GROMACS .gro file of C-alpha atoms in nm:
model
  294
    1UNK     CA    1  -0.809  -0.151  -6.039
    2UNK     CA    2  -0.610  -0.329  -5.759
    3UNK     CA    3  -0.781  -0.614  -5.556
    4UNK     CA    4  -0.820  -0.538  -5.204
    5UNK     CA    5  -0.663  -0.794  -5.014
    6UNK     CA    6  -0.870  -1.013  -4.747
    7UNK     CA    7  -0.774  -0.821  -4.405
    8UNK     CA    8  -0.859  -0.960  -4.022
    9UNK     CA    9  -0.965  -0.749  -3.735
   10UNK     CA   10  -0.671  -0.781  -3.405
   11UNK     CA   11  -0.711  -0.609  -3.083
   12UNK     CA   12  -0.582  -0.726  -2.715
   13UNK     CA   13  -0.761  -0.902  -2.433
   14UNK     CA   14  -0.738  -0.559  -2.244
   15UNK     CA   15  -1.099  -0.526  -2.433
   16UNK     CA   16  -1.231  -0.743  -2.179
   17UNK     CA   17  -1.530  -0.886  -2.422
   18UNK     CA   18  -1.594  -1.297  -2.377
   19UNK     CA   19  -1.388  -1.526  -2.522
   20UNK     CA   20  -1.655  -1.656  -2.757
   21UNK     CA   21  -1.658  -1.285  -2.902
   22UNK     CA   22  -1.339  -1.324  -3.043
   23UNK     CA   23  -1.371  -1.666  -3.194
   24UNK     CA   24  -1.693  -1.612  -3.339
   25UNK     CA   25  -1.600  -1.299  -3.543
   26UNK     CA   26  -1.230  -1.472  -3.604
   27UNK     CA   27  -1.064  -1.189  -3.411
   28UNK     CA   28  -0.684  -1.219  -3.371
   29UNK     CA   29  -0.634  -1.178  -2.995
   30UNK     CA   30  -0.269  -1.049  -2.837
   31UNK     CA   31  -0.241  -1.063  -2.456
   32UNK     CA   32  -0.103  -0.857  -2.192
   33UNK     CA   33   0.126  -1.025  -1.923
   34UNK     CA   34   0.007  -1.009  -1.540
   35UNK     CA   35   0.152  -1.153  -1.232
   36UNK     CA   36  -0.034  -1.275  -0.937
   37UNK     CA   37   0.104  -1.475  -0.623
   38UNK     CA   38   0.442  -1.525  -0.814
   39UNK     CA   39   0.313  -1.666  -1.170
   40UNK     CA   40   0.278  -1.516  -1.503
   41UNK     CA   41   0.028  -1.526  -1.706
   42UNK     CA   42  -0.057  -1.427  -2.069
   43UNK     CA   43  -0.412  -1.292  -2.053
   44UNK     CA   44  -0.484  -1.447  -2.399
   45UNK     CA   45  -0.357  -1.800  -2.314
   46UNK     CA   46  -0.606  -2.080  -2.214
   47UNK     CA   47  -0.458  -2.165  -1.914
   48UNK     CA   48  -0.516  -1.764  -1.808
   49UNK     CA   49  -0.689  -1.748  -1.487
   50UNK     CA   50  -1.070  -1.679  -1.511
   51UNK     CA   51  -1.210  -1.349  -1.377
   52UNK     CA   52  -1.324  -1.514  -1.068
   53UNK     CA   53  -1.010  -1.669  -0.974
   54UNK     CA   54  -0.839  -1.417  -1.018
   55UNK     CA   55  -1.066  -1.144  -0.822
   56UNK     CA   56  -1.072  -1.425  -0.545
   57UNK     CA   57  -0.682  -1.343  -0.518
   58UNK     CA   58  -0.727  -1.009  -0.498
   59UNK     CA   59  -0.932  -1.067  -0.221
   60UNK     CA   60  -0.657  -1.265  -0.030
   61UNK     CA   61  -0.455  -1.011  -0.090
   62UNK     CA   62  -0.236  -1.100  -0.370
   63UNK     CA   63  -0.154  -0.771  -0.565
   64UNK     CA   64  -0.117  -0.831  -0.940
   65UNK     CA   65   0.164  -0.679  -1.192
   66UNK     CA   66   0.138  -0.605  -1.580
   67UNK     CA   67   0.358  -0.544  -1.845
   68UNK     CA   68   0.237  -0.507  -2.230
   69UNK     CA   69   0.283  -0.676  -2.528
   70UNK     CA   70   0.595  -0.702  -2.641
   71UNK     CA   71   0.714  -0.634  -2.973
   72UNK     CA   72   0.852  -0.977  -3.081
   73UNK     CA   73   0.491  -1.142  -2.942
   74UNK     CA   74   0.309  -0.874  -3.197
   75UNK     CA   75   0.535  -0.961  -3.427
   76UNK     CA   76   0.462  -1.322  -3.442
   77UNK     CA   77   0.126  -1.273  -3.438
   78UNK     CA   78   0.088  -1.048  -3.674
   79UNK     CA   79   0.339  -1.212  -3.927
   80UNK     CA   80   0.129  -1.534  -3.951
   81UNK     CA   81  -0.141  -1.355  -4.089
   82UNK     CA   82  -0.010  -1.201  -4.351
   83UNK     CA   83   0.174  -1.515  -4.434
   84UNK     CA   84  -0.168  -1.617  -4.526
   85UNK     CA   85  -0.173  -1.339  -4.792
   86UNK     CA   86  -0.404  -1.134  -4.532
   87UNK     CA   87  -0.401  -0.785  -4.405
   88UNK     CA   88  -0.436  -0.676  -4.086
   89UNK     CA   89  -0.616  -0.414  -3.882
   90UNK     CA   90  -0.491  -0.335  -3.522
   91UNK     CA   91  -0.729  -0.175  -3.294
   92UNK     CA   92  -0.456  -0.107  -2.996
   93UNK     CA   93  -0.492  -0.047  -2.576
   94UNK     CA   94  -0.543   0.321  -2.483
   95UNK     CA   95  -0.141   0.478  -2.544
   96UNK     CA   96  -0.253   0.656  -2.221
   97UNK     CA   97  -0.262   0.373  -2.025
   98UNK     CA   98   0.016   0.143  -2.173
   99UNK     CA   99   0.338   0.087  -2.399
  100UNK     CA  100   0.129  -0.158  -2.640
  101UNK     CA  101   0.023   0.058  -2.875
  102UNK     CA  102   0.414   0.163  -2.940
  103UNK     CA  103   0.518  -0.204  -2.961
  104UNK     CA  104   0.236  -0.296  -3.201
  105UNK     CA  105   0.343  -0.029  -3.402
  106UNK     CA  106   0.711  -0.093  -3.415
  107UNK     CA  107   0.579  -0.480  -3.464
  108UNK     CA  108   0.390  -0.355  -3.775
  109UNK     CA  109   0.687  -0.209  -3.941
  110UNK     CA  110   0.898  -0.461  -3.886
  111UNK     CA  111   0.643  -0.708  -4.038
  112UNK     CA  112   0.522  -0.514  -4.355
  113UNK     CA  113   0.941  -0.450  -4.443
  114UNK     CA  114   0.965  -0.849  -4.445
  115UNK     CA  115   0.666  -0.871  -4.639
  116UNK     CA  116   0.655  -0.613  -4.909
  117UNK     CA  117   0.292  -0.538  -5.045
  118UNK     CA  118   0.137  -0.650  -4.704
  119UNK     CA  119  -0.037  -0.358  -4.467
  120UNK     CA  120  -0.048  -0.372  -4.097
  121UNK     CA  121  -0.211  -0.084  -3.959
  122UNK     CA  122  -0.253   0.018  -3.586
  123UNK     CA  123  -0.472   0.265  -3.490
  124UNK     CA  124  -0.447   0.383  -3.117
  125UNK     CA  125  -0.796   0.308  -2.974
  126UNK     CA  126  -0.728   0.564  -2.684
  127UNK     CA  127  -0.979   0.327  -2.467
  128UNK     CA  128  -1.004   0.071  -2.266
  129UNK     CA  129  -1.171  -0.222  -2.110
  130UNK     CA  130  -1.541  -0.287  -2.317
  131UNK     CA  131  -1.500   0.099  -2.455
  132UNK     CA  132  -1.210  -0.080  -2.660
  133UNK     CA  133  -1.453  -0.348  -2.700
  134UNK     CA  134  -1.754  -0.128  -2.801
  135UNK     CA  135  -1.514   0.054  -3.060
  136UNK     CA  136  -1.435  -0.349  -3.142
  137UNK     CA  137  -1.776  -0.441  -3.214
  138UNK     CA  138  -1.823  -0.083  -3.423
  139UNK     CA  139  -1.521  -0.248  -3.605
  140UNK     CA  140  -1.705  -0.555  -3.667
  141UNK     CA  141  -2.029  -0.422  -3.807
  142UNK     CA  142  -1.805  -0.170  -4.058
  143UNK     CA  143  -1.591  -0.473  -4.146
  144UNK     CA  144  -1.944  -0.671  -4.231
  145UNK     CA  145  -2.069  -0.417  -4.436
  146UNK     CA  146  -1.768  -0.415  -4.649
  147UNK     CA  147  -1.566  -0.170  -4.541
  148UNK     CA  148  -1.240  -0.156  -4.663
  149UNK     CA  149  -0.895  -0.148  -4.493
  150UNK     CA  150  -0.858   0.207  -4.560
  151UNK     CA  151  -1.233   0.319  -4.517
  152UNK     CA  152  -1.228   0.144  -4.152
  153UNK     CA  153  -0.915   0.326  -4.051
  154UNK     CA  154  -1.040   0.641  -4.149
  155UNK     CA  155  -1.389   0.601  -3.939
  156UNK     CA  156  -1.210   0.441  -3.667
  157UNK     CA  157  -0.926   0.753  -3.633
  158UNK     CA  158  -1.243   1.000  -3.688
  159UNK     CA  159  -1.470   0.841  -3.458
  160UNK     CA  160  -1.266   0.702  -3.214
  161UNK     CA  161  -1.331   0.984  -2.923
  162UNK     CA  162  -1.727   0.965  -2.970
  163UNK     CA  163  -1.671   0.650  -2.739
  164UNK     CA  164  -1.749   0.751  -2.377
  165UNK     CA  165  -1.565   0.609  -2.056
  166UNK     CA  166  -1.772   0.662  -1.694
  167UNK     CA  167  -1.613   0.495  -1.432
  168UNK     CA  168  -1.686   0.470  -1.066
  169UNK     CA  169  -1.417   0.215  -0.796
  170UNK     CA  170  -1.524   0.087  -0.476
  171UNK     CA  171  -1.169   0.069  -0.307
  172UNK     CA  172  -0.974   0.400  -0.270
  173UNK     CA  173  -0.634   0.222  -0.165
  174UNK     CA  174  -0.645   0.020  -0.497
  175UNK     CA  175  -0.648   0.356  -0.636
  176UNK     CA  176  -0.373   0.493  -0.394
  177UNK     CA  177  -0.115   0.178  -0.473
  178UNK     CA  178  -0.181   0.263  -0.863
  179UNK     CA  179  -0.051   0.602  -0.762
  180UNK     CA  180  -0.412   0.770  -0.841
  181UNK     CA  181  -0.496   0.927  -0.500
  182UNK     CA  182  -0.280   0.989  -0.207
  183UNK     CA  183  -0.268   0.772   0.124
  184UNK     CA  184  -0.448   1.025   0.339
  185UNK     CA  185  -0.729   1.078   0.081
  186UNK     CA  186  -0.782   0.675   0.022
  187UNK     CA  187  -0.829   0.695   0.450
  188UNK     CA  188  -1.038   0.991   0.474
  189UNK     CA  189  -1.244   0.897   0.176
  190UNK     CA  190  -1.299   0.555   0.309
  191UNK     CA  191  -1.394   0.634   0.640
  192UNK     CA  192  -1.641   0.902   0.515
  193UNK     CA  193  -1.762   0.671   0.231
  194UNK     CA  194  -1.652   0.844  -0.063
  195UNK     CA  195  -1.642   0.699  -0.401
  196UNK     CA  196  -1.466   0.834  -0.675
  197UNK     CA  197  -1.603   0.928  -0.995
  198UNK     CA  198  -1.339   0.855  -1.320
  199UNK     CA  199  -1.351   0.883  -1.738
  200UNK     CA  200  -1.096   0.844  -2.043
  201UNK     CA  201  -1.025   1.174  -2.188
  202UNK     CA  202  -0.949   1.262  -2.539
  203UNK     CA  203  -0.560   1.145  -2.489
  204UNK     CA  204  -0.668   0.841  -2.303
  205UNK     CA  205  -0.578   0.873  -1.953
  206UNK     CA  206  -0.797   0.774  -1.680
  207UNK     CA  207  -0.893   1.069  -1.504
  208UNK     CA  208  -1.106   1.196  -1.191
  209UNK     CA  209  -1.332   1.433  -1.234
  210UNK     CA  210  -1.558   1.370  -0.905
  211UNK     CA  211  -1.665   1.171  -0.624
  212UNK     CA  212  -1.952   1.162  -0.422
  213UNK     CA  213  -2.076   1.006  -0.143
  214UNK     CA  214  -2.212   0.650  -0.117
  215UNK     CA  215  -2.217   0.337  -0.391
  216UNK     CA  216  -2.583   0.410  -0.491
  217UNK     CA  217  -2.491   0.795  -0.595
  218UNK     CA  218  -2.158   0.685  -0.744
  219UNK     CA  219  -2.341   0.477  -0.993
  220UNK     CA  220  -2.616   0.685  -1.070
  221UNK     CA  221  -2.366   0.916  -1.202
  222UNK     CA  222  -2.253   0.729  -1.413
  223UNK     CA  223  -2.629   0.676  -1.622
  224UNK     CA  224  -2.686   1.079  -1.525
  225UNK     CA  225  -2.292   1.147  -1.734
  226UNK     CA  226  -2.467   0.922  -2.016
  227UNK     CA  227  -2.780   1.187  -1.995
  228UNK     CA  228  -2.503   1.470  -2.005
  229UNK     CA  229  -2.289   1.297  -2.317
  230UNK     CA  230  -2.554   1.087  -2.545
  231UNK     CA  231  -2.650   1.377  -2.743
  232UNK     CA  232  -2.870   1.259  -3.051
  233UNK     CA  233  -2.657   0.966  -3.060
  234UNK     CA  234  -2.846   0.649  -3.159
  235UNK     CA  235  -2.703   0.341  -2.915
  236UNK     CA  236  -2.818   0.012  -3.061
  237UNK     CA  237  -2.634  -0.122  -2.774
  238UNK     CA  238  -2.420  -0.051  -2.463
  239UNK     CA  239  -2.196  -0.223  -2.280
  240UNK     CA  240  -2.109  -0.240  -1.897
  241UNK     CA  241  -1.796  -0.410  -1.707
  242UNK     CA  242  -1.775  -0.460  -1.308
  243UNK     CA  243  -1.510  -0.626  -1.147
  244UNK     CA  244  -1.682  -0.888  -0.895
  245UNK     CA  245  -1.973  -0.687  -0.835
  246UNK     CA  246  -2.227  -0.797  -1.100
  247UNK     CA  247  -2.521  -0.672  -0.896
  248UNK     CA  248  -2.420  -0.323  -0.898
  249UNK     CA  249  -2.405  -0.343  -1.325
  250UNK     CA  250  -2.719  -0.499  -1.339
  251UNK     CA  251  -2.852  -0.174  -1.134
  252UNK     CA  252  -2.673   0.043  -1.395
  253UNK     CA  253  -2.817  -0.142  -1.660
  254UNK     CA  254  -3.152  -0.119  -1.530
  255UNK     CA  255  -3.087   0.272  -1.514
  256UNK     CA  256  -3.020   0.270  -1.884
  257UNK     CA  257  -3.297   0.127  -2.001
  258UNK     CA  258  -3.566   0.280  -1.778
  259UNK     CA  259  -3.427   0.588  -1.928
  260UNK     CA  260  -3.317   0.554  -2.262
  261UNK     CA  261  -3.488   0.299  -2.336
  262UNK     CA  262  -3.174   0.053  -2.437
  263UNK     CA  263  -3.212  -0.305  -2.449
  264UNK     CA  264  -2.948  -0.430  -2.561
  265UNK     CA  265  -2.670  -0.403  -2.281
  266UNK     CA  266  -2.417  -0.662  -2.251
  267UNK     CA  267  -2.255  -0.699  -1.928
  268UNK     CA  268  -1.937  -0.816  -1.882
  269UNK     CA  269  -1.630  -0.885  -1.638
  270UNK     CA  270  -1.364  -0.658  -1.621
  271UNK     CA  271  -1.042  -0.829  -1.729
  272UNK     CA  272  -0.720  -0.975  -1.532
  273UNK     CA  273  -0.477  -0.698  -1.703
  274UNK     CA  274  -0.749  -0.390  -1.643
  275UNK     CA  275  -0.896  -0.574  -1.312
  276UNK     CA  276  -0.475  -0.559  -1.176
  277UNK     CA  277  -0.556  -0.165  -1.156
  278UNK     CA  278  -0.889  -0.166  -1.073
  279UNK     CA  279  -0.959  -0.384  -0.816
  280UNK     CA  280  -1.253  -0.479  -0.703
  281UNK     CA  281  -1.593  -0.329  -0.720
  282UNK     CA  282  -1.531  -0.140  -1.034
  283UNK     CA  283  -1.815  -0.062  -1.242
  284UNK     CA  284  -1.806   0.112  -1.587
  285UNK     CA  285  -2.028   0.190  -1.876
  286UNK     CA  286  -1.959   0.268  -2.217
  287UNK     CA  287  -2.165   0.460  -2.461
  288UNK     CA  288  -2.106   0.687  -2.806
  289UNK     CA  289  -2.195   0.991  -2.723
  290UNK     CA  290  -2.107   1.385  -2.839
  291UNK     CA  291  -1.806   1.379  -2.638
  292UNK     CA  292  -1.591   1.232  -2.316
  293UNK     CA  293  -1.531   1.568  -2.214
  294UNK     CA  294  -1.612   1.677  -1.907
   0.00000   0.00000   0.00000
């Protein structure tokens, strides 16, 4: 019988999980570009801004571009690992949301016909922010149990839409320069204080499917869609993201385990690349549950 080859877990920073994450479970890390106040930035660089900074900005009034990875960067990347005689398994940004996924493919093809024998294999994550990095951590503990290459990429492709996206943004005209809701609506909803309610359907795309009135309701919803989702689904741990507005994911947090009865919840800060569509006062939580229908 064969010997498996050794194989390393790579994802991008568009997972938004801490730094120390990645190093301590030797994740290979690829970055997104954004631009803020006229500089670029690779969001997996160590001279990348830090959340703060960078939400500080934002609050200035700088407004951020991105652009995603490029094939030659993937390339590179994942070439020196399998120089090492290693494999390489690609959990990729939501192909909803960005290009990445395509250029990490193309980037894998080109790589494994330069190195006969090798396997580079992308799988399209169709998530974002920590639900990429909750599908990241799933990847971990299958990869620790000794899962192979193949066996991970089948449970990843299978379970891959079990990982729930609730989303709720605090500034409509954020959404309205992304092109989410129209100019009138980000005025009338602002004036009358209405918060909309967003997920990551089954092809990726961040979608609305609500809003209410008022920040307390908006993120109640989001625990009350967990209620309406978790099914018999047992959640050793969730995570949360916010963008600058750590109080209001401590409240959701506090939500979750007064009624599921969760402790493990790791909160986290939304990234630079998913923050430059967000803006601030995003909060989102990320579960596996039955199904991210709505």
């Amino acid at each position: 019988m064969e010997k498996q080859r050794e194989y390393l877990l790579s994802t991008e920073t568009t997972c938004d999980m801490p730094r120390e994450y990645y190093r301590e479970h030797g994740i290979n890390l690829l970055g997104l570009t954004y631009i803020i106040d006229g500089k670029e930035y690779d969001s997996a660089s160590d001279d990348s801004l830090t959340p703060d900074e960078f939400f500080d900005k934002i609050r200035n009034g700088a407004m951020p571009k991105t652009s995603q990875v490029t094939v030659e960067s993937a390339v590179k990347s994942f070439e020196a690992i399998v120089k090492e005689g290693k494999d390489v398994f690609h959990l990729a940004f939501s192909s909803g949301l960005s290009g990445t996924y395509q250029s990490c493919c193309i980037a894998a093809a080109e790589v494994m016909e330069r190195h006969p024998g090798s396997k580079v294999i992308v799988v399209d994550s169709l998530a974002a922010s920590m639900g990429q990095g909750l599908m990241l951590d799933y990847c971990v503990r299958l990869k620790d149990k000794g899962f192979s290459l193949s066996e991970l990429t089948e449970t990843i492709t299978r379970d891959r839409l079990k990982f729930c996206h609730n989303f709720t943004v605090n500034d409509l005209f954020h959404l309205h320069r992304g092109g989410r809701v129209s100019k009138m609506s980000a005025v009338v909803g602002t004036a009358l204080g209405i918060k909309p309610l967003l997920h990551v359907d089954d092809d990726g795309h961040l979608i609305n499917v609500g809003k209410t009135r008022g920040r307390k309701q908006a993120l109640t919803w989001l625990v009350d869609r967990m209620a309406d989702r978790i099914g018999d689904n047992k959640n050793e741990k969730i995570f949360i993201s916010h963008s600058a507005c750590y109080e209001d994911a401590k409240f959701v947090a506090d939500l979750v385990r007064e009624r599921f009865h969760i402790d493990d919840i790791l909160i986290g800060d939304i990234g630079q690349v998913i923050g430059s569509h967000t803006g601030i006062g995003t909060v989102a939580l990320f579960f596996v549950g039955d199904t991210r229908d709505i």
